[in-house]
mmCIF file of C-alpha atoms in Angstrom:
data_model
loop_
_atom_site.group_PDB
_atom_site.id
_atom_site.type_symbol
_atom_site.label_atom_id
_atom_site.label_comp_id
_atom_site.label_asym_id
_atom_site.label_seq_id
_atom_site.Cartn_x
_atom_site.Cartn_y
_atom_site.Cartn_z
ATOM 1 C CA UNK A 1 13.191 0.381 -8.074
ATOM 2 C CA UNK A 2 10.751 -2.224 -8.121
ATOM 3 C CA UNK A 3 8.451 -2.828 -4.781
ATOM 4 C CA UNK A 4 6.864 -6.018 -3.387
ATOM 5 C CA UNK A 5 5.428 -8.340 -6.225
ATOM 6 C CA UNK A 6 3.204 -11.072 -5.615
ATOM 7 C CA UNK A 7 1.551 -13.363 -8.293
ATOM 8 C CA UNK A 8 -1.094 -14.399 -9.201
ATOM 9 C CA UNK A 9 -3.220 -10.824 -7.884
ATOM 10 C CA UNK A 10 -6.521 -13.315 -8.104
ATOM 11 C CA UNK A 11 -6.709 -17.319 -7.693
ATOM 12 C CA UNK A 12 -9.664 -19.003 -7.979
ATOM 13 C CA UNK A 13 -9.414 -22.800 -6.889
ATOM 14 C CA UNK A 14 -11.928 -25.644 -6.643
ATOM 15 C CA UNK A 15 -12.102 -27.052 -2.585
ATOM 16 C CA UNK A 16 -8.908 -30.310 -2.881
ATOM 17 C CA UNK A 17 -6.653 -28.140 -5.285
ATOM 18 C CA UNK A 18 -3.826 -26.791 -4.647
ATOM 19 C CA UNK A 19 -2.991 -23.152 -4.277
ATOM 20 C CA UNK A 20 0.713 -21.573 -4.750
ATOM 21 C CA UNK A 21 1.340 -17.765 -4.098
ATOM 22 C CA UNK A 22 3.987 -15.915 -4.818
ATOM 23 C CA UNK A 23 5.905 -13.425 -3.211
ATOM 24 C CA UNK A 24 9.657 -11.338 -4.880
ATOM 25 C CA UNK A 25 10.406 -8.990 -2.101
ATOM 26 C CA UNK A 26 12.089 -5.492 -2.872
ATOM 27 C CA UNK A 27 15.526 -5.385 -3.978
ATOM 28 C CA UNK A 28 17.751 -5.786 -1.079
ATOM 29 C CA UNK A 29 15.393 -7.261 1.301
ATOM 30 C CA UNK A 30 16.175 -10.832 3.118
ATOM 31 C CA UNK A 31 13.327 -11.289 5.117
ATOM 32 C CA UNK A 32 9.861 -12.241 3.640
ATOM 33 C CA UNK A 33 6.647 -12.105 5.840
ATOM 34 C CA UNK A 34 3.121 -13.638 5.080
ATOM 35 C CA UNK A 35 0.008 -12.074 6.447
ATOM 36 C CA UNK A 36 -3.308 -12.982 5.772
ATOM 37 C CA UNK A 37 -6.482 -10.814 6.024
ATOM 38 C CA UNK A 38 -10.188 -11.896 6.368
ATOM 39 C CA UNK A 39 -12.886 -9.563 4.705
ATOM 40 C CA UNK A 40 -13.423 -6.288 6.736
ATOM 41 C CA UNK A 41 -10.695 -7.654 9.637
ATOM 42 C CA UNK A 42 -6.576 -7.250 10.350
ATOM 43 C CA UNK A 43 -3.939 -8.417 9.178
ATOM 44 C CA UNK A 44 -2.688 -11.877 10.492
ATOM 45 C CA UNK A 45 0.935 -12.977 10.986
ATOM 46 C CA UNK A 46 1.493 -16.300 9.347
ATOM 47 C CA UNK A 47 5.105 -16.694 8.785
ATOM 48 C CA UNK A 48 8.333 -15.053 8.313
ATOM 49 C CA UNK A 49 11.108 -16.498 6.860
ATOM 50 C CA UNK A 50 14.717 -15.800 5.835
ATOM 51 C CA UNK A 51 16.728 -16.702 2.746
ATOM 52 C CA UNK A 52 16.648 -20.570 3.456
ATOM 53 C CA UNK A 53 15.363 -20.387 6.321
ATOM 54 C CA UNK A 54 11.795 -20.109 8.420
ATOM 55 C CA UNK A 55 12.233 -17.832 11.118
ATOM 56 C CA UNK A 56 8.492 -17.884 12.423
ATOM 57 C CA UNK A 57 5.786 -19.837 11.908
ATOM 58 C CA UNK A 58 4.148 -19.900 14.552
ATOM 59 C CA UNK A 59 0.760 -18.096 12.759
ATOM 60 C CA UNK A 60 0.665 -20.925 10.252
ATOM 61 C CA UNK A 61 -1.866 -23.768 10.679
ATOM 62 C CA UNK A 62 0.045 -26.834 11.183
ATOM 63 C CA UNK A 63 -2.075 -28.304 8.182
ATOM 64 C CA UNK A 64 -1.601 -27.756 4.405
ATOM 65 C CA UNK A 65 -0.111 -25.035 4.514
ATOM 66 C CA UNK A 66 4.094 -24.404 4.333
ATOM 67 C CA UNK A 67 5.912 -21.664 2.867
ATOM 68 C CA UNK A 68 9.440 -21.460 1.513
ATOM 69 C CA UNK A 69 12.575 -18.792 0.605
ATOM 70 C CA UNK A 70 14.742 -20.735 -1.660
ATOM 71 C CA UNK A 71 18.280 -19.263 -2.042
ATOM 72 C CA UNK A 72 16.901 -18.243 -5.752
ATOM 73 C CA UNK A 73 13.440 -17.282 -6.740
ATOM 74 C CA UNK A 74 10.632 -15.769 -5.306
ATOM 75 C CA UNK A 75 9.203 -16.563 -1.660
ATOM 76 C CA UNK A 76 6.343 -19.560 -1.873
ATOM 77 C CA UNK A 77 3.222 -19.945 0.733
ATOM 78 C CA UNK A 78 1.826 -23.197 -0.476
ATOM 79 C CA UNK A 79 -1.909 -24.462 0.425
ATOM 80 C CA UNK A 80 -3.473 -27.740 -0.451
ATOM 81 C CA UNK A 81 -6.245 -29.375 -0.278
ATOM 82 C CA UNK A 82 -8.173 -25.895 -0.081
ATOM 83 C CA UNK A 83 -10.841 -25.303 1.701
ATOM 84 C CA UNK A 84 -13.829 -22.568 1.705
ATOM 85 C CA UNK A 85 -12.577 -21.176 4.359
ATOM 86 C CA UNK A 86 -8.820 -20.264 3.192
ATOM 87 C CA UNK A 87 -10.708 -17.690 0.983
ATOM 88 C CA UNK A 88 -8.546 -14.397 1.772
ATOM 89 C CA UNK A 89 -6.426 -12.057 0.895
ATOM 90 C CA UNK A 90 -3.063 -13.108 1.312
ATOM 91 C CA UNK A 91 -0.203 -10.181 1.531
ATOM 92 C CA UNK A 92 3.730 -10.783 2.017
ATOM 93 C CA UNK A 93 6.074 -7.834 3.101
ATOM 94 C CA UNK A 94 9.691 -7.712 3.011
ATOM 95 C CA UNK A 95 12.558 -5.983 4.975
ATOM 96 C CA UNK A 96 16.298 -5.564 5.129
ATOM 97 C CA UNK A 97 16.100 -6.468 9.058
ATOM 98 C CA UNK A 98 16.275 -2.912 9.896
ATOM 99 C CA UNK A 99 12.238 -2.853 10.933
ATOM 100 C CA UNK A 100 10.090 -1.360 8.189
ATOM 101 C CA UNK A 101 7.904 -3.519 6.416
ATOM 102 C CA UNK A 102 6.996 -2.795 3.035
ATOM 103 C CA UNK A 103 4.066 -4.869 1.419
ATOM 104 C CA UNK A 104 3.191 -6.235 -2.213
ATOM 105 C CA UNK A 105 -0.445 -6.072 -3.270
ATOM 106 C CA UNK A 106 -1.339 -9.307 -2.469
ATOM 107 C CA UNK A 107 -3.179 -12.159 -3.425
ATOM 108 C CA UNK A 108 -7.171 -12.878 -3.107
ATOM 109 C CA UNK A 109 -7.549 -16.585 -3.001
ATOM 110 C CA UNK A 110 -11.086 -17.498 -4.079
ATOM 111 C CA UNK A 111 -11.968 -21.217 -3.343
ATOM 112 C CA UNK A 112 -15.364 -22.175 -4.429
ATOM 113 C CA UNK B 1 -0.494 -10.032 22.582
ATOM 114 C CA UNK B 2 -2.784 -8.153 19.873
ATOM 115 C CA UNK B 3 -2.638 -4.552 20.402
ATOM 116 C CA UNK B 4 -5.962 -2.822 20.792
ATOM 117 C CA UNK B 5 -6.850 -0.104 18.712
ATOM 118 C CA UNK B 6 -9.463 2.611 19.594
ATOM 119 C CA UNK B 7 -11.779 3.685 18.112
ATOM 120 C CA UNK B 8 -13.115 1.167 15.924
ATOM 121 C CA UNK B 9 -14.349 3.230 13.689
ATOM 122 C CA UNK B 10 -14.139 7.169 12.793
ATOM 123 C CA UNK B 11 -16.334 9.514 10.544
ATOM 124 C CA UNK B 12 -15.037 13.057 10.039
ATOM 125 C CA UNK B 13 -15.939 15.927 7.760
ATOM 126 C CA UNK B 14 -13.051 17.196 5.949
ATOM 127 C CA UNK B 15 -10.638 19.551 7.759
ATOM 128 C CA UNK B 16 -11.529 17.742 11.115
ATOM 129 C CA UNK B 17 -8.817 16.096 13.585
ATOM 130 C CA UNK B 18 -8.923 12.715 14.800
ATOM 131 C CA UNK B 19 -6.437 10.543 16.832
ATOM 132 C CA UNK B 20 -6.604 6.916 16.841
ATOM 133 C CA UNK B 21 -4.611 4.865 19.641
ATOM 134 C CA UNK B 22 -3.435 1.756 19.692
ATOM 135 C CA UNK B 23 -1.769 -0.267 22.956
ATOM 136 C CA UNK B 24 -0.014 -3.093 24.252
ATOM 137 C CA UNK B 25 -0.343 -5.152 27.425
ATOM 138 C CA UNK B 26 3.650 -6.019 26.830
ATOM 139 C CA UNK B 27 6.524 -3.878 26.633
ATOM 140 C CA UNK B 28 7.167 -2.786 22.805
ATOM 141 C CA UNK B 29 10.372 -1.976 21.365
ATOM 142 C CA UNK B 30 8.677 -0.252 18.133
ATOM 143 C CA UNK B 31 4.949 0.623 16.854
ATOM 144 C CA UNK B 32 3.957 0.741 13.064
ATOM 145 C CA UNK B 33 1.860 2.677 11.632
ATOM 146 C CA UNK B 34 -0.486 1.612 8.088
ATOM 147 C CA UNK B 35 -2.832 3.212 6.285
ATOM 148 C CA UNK B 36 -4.744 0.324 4.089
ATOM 149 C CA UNK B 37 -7.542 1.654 1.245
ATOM 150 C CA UNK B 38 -10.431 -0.937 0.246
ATOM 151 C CA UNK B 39 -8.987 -3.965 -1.975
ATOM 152 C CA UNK B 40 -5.319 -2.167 -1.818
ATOM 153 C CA UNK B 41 -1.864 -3.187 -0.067
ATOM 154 C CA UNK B 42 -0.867 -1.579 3.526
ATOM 155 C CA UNK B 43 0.598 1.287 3.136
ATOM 156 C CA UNK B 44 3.734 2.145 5.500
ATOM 157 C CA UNK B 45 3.770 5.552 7.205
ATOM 158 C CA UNK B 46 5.915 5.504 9.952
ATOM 159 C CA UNK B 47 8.083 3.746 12.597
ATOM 160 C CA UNK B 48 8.343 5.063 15.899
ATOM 161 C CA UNK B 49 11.186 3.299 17.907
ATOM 162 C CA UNK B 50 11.683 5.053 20.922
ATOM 163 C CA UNK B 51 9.859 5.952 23.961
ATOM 164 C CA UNK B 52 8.283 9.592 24.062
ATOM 165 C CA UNK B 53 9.589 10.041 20.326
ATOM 166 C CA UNK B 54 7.102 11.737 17.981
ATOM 167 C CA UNK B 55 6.887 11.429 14.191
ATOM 168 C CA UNK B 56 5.031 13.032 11.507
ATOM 169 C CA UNK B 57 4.400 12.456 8.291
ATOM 170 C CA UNK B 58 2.403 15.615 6.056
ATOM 171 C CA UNK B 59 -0.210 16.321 8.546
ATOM 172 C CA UNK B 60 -0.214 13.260 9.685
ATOM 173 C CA UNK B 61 1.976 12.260 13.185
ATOM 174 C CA UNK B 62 2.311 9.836 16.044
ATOM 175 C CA UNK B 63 4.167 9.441 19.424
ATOM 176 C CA UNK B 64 5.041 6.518 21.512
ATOM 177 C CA UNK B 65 4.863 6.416 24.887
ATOM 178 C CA UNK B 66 6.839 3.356 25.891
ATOM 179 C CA UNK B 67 6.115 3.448 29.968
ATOM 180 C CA UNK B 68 2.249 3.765 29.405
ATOM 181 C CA UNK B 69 2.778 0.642 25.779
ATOM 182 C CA UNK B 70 0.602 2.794 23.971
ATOM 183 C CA UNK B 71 0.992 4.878 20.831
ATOM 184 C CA UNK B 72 -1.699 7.365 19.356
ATOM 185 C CA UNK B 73 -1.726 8.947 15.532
ATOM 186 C CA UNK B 74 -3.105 11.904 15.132
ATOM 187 C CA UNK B 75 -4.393 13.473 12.006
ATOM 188 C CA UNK B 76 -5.042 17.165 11.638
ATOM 189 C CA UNK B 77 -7.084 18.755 9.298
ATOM 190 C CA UNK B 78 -7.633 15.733 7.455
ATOM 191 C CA UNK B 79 -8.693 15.621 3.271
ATOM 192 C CA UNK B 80 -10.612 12.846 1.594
ATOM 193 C CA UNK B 81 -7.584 10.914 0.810
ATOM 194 C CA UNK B 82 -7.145 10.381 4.324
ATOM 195 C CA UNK B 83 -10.119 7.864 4.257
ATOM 196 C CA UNK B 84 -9.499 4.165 4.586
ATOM 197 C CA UNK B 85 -8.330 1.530 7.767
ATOM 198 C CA UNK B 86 -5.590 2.666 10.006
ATOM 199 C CA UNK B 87 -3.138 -0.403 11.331
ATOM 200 C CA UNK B 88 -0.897 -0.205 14.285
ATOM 201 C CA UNK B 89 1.674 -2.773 14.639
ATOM 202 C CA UNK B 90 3.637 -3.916 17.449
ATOM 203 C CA UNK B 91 7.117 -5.589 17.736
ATOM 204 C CA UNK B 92 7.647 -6.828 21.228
ATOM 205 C CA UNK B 93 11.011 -5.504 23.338
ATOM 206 C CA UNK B 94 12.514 -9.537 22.469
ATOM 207 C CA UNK B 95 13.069 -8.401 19.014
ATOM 208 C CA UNK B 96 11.817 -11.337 17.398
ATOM 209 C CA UNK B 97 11.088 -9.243 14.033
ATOM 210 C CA UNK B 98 7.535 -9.965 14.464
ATOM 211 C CA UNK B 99 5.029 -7.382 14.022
ATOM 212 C CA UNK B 100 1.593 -8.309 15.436
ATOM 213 C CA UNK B 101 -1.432 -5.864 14.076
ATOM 214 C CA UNK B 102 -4.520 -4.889 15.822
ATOM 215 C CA UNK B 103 -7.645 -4.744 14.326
ATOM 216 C CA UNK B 104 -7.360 -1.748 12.548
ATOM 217 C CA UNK B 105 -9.837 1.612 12.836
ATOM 218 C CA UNK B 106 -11.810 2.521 9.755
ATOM 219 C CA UNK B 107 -12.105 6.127 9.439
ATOM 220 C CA UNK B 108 -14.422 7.962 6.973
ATOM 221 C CA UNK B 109 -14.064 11.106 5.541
ATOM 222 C CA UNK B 110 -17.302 13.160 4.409
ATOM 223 C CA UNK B 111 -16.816 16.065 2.339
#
């Protein structure tokens, strides 16, 4: 019974690339959440998002970045043009709707 | 609308209790607690969805007070692998599915 995946577990990117992170939630889960977390700080609500469908975004900077949950495939939170500062670890959880939130391992973005 | 967690930071010998609390200046319908170790994934380790109800999880447990917003985790007789940053999480009484994490409290645990 596989958990959360994510891909890539480490991204480095050059500042004006493009970064694409990947998220399959657990078997049987429809909703997809995005959190990202600063060095030595919390966890911060981007986005949640249903099959098809964003829910939430309302932690997601309006800019370059946009996430997805196509009908098949994995979950996508998509950043371009990176900049120093979107250097994080980037986690997704996923639920069946019924509250608990189980997370992947995330991804560390490194943009240098 | 970020709960506040207290203390910031813990630092126990092993076998000592601690209780970390976390509240809300809005009426919750559910608290989450987390347990995240250095360069690892939060780890889920409980729900707690009604007021006055009280969890617990090995020697670890919580309770909820819903008229007061505030829930507190307490850990008795805590071990080593009871080291790492404690998350609460809060879903507002709207039930918008969003859970909104404080700042976490980073407790140590000496042998």
């Amino acid at each position: 019974n596989a958990g959360v995946m994510q891909n890539p577990r480490h991204l480095v990117r050059r500042r004006g690339q493009e970064a694409r992170l990947r998220c399959s939630p657990m078997k049987g889960h429809s909703h997809v959440y995005w959190y990202r977390q600063l060095p030595e700080e919390g966890l911060k609500f981007m986005v949640y998002l249903q099959k098809e469908n964003i829910i939430d975004e309302s932690g997601m900077p309006k800019e370059r970045f946009s996430a997805e949950f196509p009908k098949e495939g994995p979950s996508i939170l998509r950043i371009q043009q990176v900049v120093r500062g979107d250097s994080a670890a980037y986690f997704c959880a996923s639920s069946s709707g019924t509250d608990t939130q189980y997370f992947g391992p995330g991804t560390r973005l490194t943009v240098l | 609308q970020q709960p506040v967690q207290s203390p910031q930071a813990v630092i126990l010998r092993e076998g000592e209790d601690a209780v970390i609390n976390c509240s809300s200046s809005k009426a919750l319908y559910s608290v989450h607690w987390y347990r995240q170790k250095h360069g690892e994934a939060p780890v889920f380790l409980m729900i707690l969805l009604k007021g006055g109800e009280q969890k617990g999880h090995e020697k670890i447990s919580a309770s909820f007070n819903e008229k007061k917003q505030q829930s507190s985790l307490y850990l008795t007789a805590s071990q080593l692998s009871y080291s790492g940053t404690y998350f609460c999480g809060t879903e507002l009484l709207n039930r918008d599915d969003k859970i909104i994490f404080g700042k976490g409290t980073r407790l140590h645990i000496l042998p």
